[in-house]
Amino acid sequence: MVKETTKEKWELIWNDEFDYEGLPDENKWDYDAGGAGWGNAEQQFYTAYDTNTVRVANGVLIIEAHKKWHLGMPYKSGRVVTRGKGDFLYGKIEISAKLPKGRGLWPAIWMLPTEQKYGGWPSSGEIDIMEMVGHEQDYIHFSVHTGAFNHKNNTHKTYRTYLNGASDGFHIYAIEWYPDKIDFFLDGEKQFTFKKMGDDPQKWPFDQKFYLIMNIAVGGTWGGAKGVDNSIFPQRMEVDYVRVYKLK
């Protein structure tokens, strides 16, 4: 881990402080709804406009997973997106969050391309600002996926660090995304850098707009690698704020 903090000057351009109650602000957030595994054999159904799985209360956004059958899937959860309402090219993206806890859970804060300029996944890229799986509690993963570097081929670019108490308090997960690199931060300390290696979009598709995703998956090829502990539910991820900046 590189022990340094950013020295850039940033200007806030998009944010949600969750200082209201009810469903997330529809001018900023949408939902990905559905089941069918999401390409990873996940076991949850993501519901939309459902305050059981996604709501704002007491100053935080709550994404909550439940052990409850829903449209053929044994769990239900939430997945919010900024697609079409917050699409960004370069800048600093910062999220303060407290993570859920329990074997079988897979919380994530990540980004996908709005238009998939270079084709379907993984060719157009993926940026994983934070991932954790419950069977490896407190180990935070930062990753990128591209056509050349992705987990299907075991070539993805990734870094893992231990964060004591990831589910006990709020921590700040962030990226600083430039035309030639993406830096990943945890609580203001740089953890990992992915650098541009030429103009091949299979290696660097990060010259197009991406949108933010926040969700809790249940089970799946990674999250469920050691099964799901059904005694843990419900479990929630709480988000204190989301802030997006551009360079001044």
C-alpha atoms as one frame of an Amber mdcrd trajectory, in Angstrom:
protein
   0.000   0.000   0.000   1.228   3.480  -0.902   0.917   5.702   2.154  -0.031
   8.985   0.579  -3.091  11.168   0.190  -4.330  13.201  -2.733  -2.962  16.689
  -3.284  -5.259  17.567  -6.183  -7.877  20.334  -5.951 -11.392  19.153  -6.645
 -14.739  20.808  -7.354 -17.954  19.061  -6.280 -20.265  18.445  -9.270 -22.723
  15.747  -8.102 -23.673  14.447  -4.683 -26.300  12.949  -2.432 -26.038  13.540
   1.314 -29.202  11.506   2.044 -30.662  14.256   4.193 -34.256  13.229   3.453
 -36.547  10.235   4.058 -38.123   7.562   1.872 -37.048   6.277  -1.517 -33.775
   7.555  -3.004 -33.979  10.813  -4.972 -35.395   9.815  -8.352 -33.458  12.632
 -10.025 -30.203  10.905  -9.033 -30.949   7.194  -8.633 -32.543   4.362 -10.555
 -32.681   0.609  -9.906 -31.448  -2.545 -11.544 -34.193  -5.083 -10.843 -34.333
  -8.813 -11.476 -32.882 -12.196 -10.648 -31.439 -14.957 -12.845 -27.974 -14.853
 -11.304 -26.548 -11.652 -12.818 -23.823 -13.645 -14.593 -22.335 -14.863 -11.293
 -24.883 -17.460 -10.106 -26.117 -14.981  -7.484 -29.180 -15.991  -5.470 -30.924
 -12.675  -4.855 -33.725 -10.895  -6.672 -33.161  -7.148  -6.793 -36.419  -5.277
  -6.219 -37.228  -1.704  -7.314 -39.154   1.014  -5.467 -39.232  -1.269  -2.438
 -38.423   0.350   0.913 -37.717  -3.083   2.377 -34.570  -3.297   0.250 -33.670
   0.338  -0.517 -34.610   3.408   1.523 -33.256   6.620   2.996 -33.654   7.053
   6.752 -31.822   8.832   9.562 -29.382  10.488   7.187 -28.189   7.370   5.341
 -29.083   5.293   2.315 -29.902   1.748   3.402 -29.512  -1.204   1.019 -30.846
  -4.289   2.770 -30.756  -8.005   1.948 -33.468 -10.373   3.254 -33.958 -14.132
   3.434 -37.241 -14.069   1.584 -38.356 -15.807  -1.593 -39.166 -13.365  -4.365
 -40.091 -14.317  -7.921 -38.262 -17.620  -7.775 -35.155 -16.469  -5.917 -34.523
 -17.318  -2.225 -33.315 -13.840  -1.217 -34.187 -10.284  -2.093 -31.937  -7.251
  -2.017 -31.330  -3.848  -3.595 -29.168  -2.432  -6.356 -29.198   1.300  -7.086
 -27.579   2.960 -10.090 -26.945   6.464 -11.384 -27.204   5.413 -15.054 -28.706
   8.253 -17.091 -28.766  10.501 -14.015 -25.109  10.590 -13.042 -22.699   9.507
 -15.780 -19.085  10.562 -15.376 -15.827  10.703 -17.307 -12.783  11.218 -15.053
 -12.826  12.854 -11.632 -12.956  11.836  -7.990 -15.760   9.607  -6.739 -16.070
   9.215  -2.975 -18.490   7.099  -0.937 -18.772   6.852   2.851 -20.226   3.451
   3.743 -20.658   0.861   6.471 -20.717  -2.679   5.111 -22.950  -5.654   5.908
 -21.549  -8.691   7.684 -22.093 -12.398   7.194 -21.040 -15.424   5.169 -22.622
 -15.412   1.740 -22.916 -11.650   1.307 -21.153  -9.711  -1.432 -21.507  -5.921
  -1.055 -20.083  -3.781  -3.824 -19.620  -0.154  -4.864 -18.602  -0.121  -8.507
 -18.984   1.359 -11.989 -19.983   0.232 -15.469 -19.888   2.068 -18.832 -23.024
   3.932 -19.822 -22.829   3.213 -23.551 -20.470   0.191 -23.729 -18.433   1.901
 -26.410 -16.190  -1.132 -26.984 -18.779  -3.891 -26.670 -20.263  -6.000 -23.885
 -18.583  -6.979 -20.652 -15.661  -7.022 -20.117 -14.553  -5.189 -23.263 -15.924
  -1.802 -22.198 -14.541  -2.062 -18.688 -15.578  -2.214 -15.032 -14.244  -0.247
 -12.055 -14.674  -1.834  -8.618 -14.290   0.916  -6.028 -15.007  -1.544  -3.192
 -15.923  -5.199  -2.931 -16.034  -7.469   0.103 -17.246 -11.035   0.533 -18.569
 -12.159   3.888 -16.452 -15.306   4.073 -13.403 -13.002   4.009 -14.686 -10.414
   6.462 -12.838  -7.067   6.509 -10.780  -7.781   3.378 -11.507  -4.995   0.899
 -10.862  -5.517  -2.821 -10.159  -2.821  -5.424 -10.178  -3.976  -9.055 -10.534
  -3.147 -12.717 -11.767  -5.435 -15.489 -11.178  -4.971 -19.212 -11.120  -7.156
 -22.295  -7.489  -8.020 -21.628  -7.679  -8.050 -17.831 -10.695  -9.762 -16.253
 -11.556 -12.344 -13.634 -12.970 -14.820 -16.158  -9.398 -15.226 -17.425  -7.881
 -14.639 -13.983  -6.017 -11.647 -15.386  -7.946  -8.818 -13.697  -5.940  -6.105
 -11.981  -6.721  -6.094  -8.294  -5.472  -5.306  -4.807  -6.712  -6.519  -1.417
  -6.248  -4.892   1.974  -7.432  -5.625   5.508  -9.771  -3.102   7.125 -10.546
  -3.920  10.736 -14.189  -3.113  11.477 -15.452  -2.620   7.914 -18.933  -3.517
   9.159 -18.723  -1.642  12.464 -18.323   1.924  11.233 -18.198   4.166   8.181
 -15.159   4.224   5.927 -14.462   6.244   2.797 -13.959   4.396  -0.476 -12.806
   6.511  -3.419 -11.198   6.608  -6.818  -9.376   9.369  -8.639  -9.801   8.728
 -12.336  -7.536  10.476 -14.840  -6.985  10.044 -18.612  -3.912   7.901 -17.889
  -4.608   6.129 -14.562  -7.109   5.247 -11.852  -6.052   5.552  -8.211  -7.995
   3.703  -5.495  -8.232   5.047  -1.938  -9.408   3.826   1.448  -9.934   6.469
   4.135  -7.758   8.879   2.181  -4.807   6.530   1.700  -3.890   5.313  -1.757
  -4.121   1.541  -2.048  -3.720   0.692  -5.725  -3.105   2.317  -9.117  -4.114
   1.007 -12.517  -2.128   2.751 -15.240  -2.979   3.137 -18.906  -0.879   0.875
 -21.086  -1.278   2.332 -24.574  -4.396   3.098 -26.585  -5.726  -0.455 -26.996
  -9.311  -0.335 -25.609  -8.967  -3.953 -24.535  -6.453  -2.665 -21.988  -7.815
   0.851 -21.387 -11.536   1.330 -22.124 -11.734   4.080 -19.495 -12.153   7.001
 -21.899 -15.949   6.937 -21.798 -18.633   7.788 -19.265 -19.357   5.354 -16.431
 -22.173   5.268 -13.881 -22.162   4.226 -10.226 -23.706   1.040  -8.782 -24.207
   0.082  -5.129 -25.649  -3.294  -4.142 -25.580  -6.317  -1.871 -25.466  -9.619
  -3.739 -26.186 -12.900  -1.962 -24.330 -16.074  -2.857 -22.756 -16.369  -6.270
 -19.529 -17.847  -7.501 -17.461 -15.607  -5.234 -19.815 -14.369  -2.547 -21.263
 -17.830  -1.990 -18.037 -19.795  -2.335 -18.434 -21.036   1.254 -22.222 -21.067
   1.308 -24.730 -18.647   2.814 -25.367 -18.348   6.548 -29.128 -17.910   6.737
 -28.989 -16.839  10.381 -27.519 -13.413   9.511 -30.510 -11.800   7.790 -31.512
  -9.073   7.364 -28.208  -7.348   6.659 -27.661  -3.832   5.400 -25.115  -1.556
   3.796 -25.443   2.041   4.958 -24.167   4.917   2.812 -23.654   8.290   4.464
 -22.881  10.192   1.271 -21.852   9.945  -2.360 -19.765  12.804  -3.793 -18.373
  13.286  -7.281 -15.774  15.924  -8.105 -13.968  17.226 -11.169 -10.490  18.728
 -11.204 -10.494  22.516 -10.839
